[in-house]
Short mmCIF file of C-alpha atoms in Angstrom, two decimals:
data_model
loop_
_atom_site.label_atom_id
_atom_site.label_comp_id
_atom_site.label_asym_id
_atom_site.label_seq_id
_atom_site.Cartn_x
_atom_site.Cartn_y
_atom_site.Cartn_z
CA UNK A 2 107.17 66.76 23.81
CA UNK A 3 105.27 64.59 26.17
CA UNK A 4 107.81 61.85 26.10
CA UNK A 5 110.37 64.35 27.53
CA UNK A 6 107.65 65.23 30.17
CA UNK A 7 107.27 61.63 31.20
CA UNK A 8 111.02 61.38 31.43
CA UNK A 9 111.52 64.74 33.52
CA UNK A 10 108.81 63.12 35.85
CA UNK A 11 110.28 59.78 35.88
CA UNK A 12 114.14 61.87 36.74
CA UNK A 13 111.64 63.40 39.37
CA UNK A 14 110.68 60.30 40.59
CA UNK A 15 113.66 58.79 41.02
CA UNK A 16 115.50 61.67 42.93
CA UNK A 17 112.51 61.31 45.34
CA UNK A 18 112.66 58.01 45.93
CA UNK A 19 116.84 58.34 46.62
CA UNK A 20 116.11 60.65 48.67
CA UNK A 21 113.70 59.12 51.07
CA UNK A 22 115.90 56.14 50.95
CA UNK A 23 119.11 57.99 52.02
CA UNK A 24 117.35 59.84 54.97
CA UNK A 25 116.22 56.30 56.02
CA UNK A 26 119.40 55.10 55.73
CA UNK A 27 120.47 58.37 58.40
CA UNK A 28 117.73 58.14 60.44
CA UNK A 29 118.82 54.12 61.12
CA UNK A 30 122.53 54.95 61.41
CA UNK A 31 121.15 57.86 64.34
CA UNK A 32 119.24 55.62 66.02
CA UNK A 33 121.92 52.75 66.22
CA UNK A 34 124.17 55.68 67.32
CA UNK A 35 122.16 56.49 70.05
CA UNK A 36 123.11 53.61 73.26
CA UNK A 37 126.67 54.13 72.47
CA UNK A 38 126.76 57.67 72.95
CA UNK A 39 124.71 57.84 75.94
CA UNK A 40 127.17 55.31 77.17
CA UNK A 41 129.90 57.06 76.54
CA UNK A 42 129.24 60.04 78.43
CA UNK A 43 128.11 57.82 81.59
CA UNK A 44 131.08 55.71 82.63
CA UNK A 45 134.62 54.40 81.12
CA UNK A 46 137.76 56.70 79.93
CA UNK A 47 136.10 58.97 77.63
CA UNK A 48 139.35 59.00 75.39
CA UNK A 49 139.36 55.26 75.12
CA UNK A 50 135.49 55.37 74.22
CA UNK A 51 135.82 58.27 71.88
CA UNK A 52 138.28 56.47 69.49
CA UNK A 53 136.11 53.02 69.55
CA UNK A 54 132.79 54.77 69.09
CA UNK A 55 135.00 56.85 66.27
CA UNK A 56 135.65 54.09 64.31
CA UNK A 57 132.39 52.37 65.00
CA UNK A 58 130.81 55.74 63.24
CA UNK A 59 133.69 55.61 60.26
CA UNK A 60 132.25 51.66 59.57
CA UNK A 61 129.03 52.15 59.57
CA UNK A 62 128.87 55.70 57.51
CA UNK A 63 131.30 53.62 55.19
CA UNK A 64 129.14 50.76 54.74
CA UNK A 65 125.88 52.74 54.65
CA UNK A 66 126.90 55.39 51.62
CA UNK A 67 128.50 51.83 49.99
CA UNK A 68 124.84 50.63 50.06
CA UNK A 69 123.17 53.47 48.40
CA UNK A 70 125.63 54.24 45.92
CA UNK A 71 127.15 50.36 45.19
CA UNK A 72 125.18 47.83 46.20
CA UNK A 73 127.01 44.98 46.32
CA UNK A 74 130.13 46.35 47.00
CA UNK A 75 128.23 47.68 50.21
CA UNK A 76 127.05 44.27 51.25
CA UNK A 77 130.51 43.10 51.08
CA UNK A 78 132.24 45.58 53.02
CA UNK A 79 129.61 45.84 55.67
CA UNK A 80 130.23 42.09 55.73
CA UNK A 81 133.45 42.19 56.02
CA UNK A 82 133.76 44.61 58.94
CA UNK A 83 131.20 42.51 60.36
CA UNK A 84 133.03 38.99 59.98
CA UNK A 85 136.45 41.36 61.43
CA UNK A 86 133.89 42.07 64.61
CA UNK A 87 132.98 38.94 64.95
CA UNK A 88 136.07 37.21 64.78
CA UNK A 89 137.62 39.58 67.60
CA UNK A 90 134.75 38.80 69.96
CA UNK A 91 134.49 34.68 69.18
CA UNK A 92 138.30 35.09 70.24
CA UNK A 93 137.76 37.38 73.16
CA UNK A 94 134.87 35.13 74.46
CA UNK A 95 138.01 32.08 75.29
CA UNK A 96 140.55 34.63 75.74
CA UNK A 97 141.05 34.78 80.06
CA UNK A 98 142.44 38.22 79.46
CA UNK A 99 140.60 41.88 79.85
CA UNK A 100 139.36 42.81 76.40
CA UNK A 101 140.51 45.89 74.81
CA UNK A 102 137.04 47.43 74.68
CA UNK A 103 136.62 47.25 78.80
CA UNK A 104 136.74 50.51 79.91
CA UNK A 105 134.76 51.08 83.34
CA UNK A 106 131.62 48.27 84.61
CA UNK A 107 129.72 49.94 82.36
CA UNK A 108 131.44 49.44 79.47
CA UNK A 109 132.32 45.91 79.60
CA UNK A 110 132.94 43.89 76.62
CA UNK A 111 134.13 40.69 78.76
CA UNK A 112 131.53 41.41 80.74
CA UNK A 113 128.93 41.00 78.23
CA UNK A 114 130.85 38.52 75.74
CA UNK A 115 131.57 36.02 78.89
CA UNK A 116 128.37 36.37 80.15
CA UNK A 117 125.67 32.75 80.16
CA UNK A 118 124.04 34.72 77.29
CA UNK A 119 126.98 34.50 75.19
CA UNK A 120 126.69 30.80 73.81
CA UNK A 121 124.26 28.93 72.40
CA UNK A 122 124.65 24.69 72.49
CA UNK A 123 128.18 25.64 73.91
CA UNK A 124 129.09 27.94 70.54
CA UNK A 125 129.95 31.43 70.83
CA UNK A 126 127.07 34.10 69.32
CA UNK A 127 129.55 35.96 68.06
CA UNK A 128 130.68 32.50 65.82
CA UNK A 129 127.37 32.21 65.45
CA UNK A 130 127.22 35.58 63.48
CA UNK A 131 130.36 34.82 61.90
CA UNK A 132 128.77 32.06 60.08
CA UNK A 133 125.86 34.33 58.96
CA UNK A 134 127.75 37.30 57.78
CA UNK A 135 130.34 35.14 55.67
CA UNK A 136 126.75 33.18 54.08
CA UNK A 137 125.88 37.23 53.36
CA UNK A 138 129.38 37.96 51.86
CA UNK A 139 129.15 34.68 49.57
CA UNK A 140 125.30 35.57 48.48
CA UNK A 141 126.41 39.02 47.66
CA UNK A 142 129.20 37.63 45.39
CA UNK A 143 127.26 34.95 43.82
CA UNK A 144 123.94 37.30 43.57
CA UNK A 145 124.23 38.22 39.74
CA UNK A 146 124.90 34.42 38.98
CA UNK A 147 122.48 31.46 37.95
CA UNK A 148 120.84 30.06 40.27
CA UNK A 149 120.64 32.90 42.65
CA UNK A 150 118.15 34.98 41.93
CA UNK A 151 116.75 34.51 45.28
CA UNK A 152 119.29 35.47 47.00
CA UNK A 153 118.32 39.09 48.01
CA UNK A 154 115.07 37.39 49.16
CA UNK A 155 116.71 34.62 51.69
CA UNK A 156 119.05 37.99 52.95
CA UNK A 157 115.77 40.05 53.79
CA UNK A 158 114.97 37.21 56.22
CA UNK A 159 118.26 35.81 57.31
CA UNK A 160 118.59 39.96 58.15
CA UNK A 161 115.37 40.44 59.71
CA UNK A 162 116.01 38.00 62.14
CA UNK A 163 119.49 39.28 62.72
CA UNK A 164 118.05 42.75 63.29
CA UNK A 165 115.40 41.02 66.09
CA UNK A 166 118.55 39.18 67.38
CA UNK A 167 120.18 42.70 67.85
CA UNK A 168 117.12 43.88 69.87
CA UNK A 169 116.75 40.92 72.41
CA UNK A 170 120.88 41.14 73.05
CA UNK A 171 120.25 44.81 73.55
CA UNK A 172 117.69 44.01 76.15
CA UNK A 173 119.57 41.08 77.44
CA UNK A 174 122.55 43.83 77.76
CA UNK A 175 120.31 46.85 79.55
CA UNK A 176 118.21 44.44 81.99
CA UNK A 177 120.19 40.95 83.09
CA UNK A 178 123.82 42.10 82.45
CA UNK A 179 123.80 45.64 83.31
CA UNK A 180 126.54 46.22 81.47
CA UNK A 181 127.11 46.98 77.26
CA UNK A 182 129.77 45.99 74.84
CA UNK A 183 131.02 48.78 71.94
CA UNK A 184 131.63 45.97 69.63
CA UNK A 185 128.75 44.39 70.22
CA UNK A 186 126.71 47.79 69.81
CA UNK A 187 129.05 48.02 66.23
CA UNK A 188 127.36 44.87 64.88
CA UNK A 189 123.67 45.87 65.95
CA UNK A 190 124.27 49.13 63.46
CA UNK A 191 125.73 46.34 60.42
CA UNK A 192 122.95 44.37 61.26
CA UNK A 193 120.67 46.96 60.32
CA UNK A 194 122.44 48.66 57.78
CA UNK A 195 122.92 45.36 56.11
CA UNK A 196 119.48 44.48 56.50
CA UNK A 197 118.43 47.14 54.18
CA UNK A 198 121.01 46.73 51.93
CA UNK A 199 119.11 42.81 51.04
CA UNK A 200 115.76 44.66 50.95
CA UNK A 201 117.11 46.56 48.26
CA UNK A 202 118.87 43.65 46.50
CA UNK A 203 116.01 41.86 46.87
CA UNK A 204 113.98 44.54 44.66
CA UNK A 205 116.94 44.53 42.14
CA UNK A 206 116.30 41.04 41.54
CA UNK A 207 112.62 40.91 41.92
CA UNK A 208 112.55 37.09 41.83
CA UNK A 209 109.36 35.21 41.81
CA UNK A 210 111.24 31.93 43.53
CA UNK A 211 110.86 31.31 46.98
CA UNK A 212 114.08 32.34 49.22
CA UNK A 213 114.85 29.05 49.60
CA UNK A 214 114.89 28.13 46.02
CA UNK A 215 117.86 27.65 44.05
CA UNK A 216 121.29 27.75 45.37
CA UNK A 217 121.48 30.76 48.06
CA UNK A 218 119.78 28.27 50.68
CA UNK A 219 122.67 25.45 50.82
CA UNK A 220 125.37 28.26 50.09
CA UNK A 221 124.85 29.48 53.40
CA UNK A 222 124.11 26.41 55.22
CA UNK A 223 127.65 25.39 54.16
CA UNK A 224 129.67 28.45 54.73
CA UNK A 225 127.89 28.98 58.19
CA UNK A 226 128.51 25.01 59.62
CA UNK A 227 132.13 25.58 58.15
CA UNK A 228 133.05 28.76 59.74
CA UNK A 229 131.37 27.52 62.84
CA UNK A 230 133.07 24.19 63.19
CA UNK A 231 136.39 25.99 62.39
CA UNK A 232 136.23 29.36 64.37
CA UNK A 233 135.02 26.52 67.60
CA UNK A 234 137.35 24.05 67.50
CA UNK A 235 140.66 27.13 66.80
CA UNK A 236 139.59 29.33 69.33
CA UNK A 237 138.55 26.99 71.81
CA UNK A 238 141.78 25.04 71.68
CA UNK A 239 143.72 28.14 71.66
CA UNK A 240 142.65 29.58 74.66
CA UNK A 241 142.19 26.04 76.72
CA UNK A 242 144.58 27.04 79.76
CA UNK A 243 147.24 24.68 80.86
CA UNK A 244 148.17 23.88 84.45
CA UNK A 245 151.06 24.89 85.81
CA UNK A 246 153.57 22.96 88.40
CA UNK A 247 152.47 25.77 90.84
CA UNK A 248 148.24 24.52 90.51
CA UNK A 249 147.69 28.05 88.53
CA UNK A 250 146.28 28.29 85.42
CA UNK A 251 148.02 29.59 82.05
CA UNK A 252 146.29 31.52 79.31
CA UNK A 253 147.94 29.44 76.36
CA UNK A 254 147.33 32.24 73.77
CA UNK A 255 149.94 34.66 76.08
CA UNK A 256 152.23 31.88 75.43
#
């Protein structure tokens, strides 16, 4: 009799504990939520904005139900929409052409992805992330292996300081720029959303090696300086524009 009491209380327990996880996991997706509808109802073609910030939603209510209910497979996808993201705006940042998420001054995302904050030692942020989310999508993989037990640890960081990335961008976007990009705003909510998706791996694992122990720490060295040394050198050849006999200037990727 009083083992089946200490299981109904454990059951108890547990549903609790889902449960204050899953609101936390809505209350995070609401607050990312927030700039881009107050955005939306400001400036741009609402139309335009409405099917963006649709499919912004769709992502991160996708990757954030993946998280609670599969772990890993959540880490992945968000990753994946992430490294999608991220490849768009590395691309958009050489392209000379309008962006397809410009819609008003407000909403600007050539604005924002062209601006002096964009690069860092000449390389694209958005590369930059690139890197970082397809380290995430390799530790995810590679997380039930030998040899990385750490890896939810080295994620918790690697996340926390993407989520503190997302907030100085935010700022950067609000106070210097003046002007916002959806996409942009998109990977703030994966940040976040992935962010807690490592704390929870890393209490899964519940390593006692330090997060840079074992093999997660040179997996992601290596898959970040590859995909940034790639993504750099095909995008920024790509878009280098060619002169013409005229003296103007040709977007080589229109070509």
């Amino acid at each position: 009799m009083e083992e089946v009491e200490k299981t109904m209380i454990n059951v108890t327990n547990l549903k609790k504990i889902i449960t204050k996880e899953t609101w936390l996991g809505l209350s995070v997706l609401a607050t990312s939520l927030t700039p881009s509808l107050a955005l939306a109802s400001s400036d741009g073609d609402a139309s335009s904005s409405s099917v963006i910030i649709g499919g912004i939603i769709i992502g991160w209510i996708l990757s954030g139900f993946l998280i609670f209910t599969n772990l890993r497979i959540g880490l992945m996808v968000t990753s994946v929409l992430a490294i999608g993201v991220s490849i768009y705006l590395g691309q958009q940042h050489y392209a000379l052409g309008p962006a397809s998420c410009d819609i008003g001054e407000l909403f600007s995302c050539s604005a924002v992805n062209k601006s002096e904050y964009s690069e860092l030692f000449g390389i694209p942020i958005a590369f930059m992330g690139l890197g970082y989310y397809i380290g995430m999508l390799f530790l995810t993989f590679s997380s039930k292996e030998e040899g990385y037990e750490s890896a939810g640890k080295f994620l918790v960081l690697t996340g926390a300081f993407s989520v503190l990335s997302s907030v100085a961008l935010m700022y950067i976007s609000a106070v210097e720029i003046k002007a916002w990009c959806l996409f942009c705003i998109s990977l703030y909510g994966l940040n976040i959303i992935s962010f807690i998706g490592a704390l929870k791996l890393q209490k899964e694992q519940a390593s006692e090696n330090s997060a840079f122990s074992g093999k997660p720490f040179g997996t992601a060295v290596v898959s970040m300086v590859a995909a940034l040394v790639v993504t750099s050198l095909a995008f920024s050849e790509e878009a280098t524009a060619v002169a013409g006999s005229d003296g103007s200037t040709v977007d080589v990727m229109t070509m």
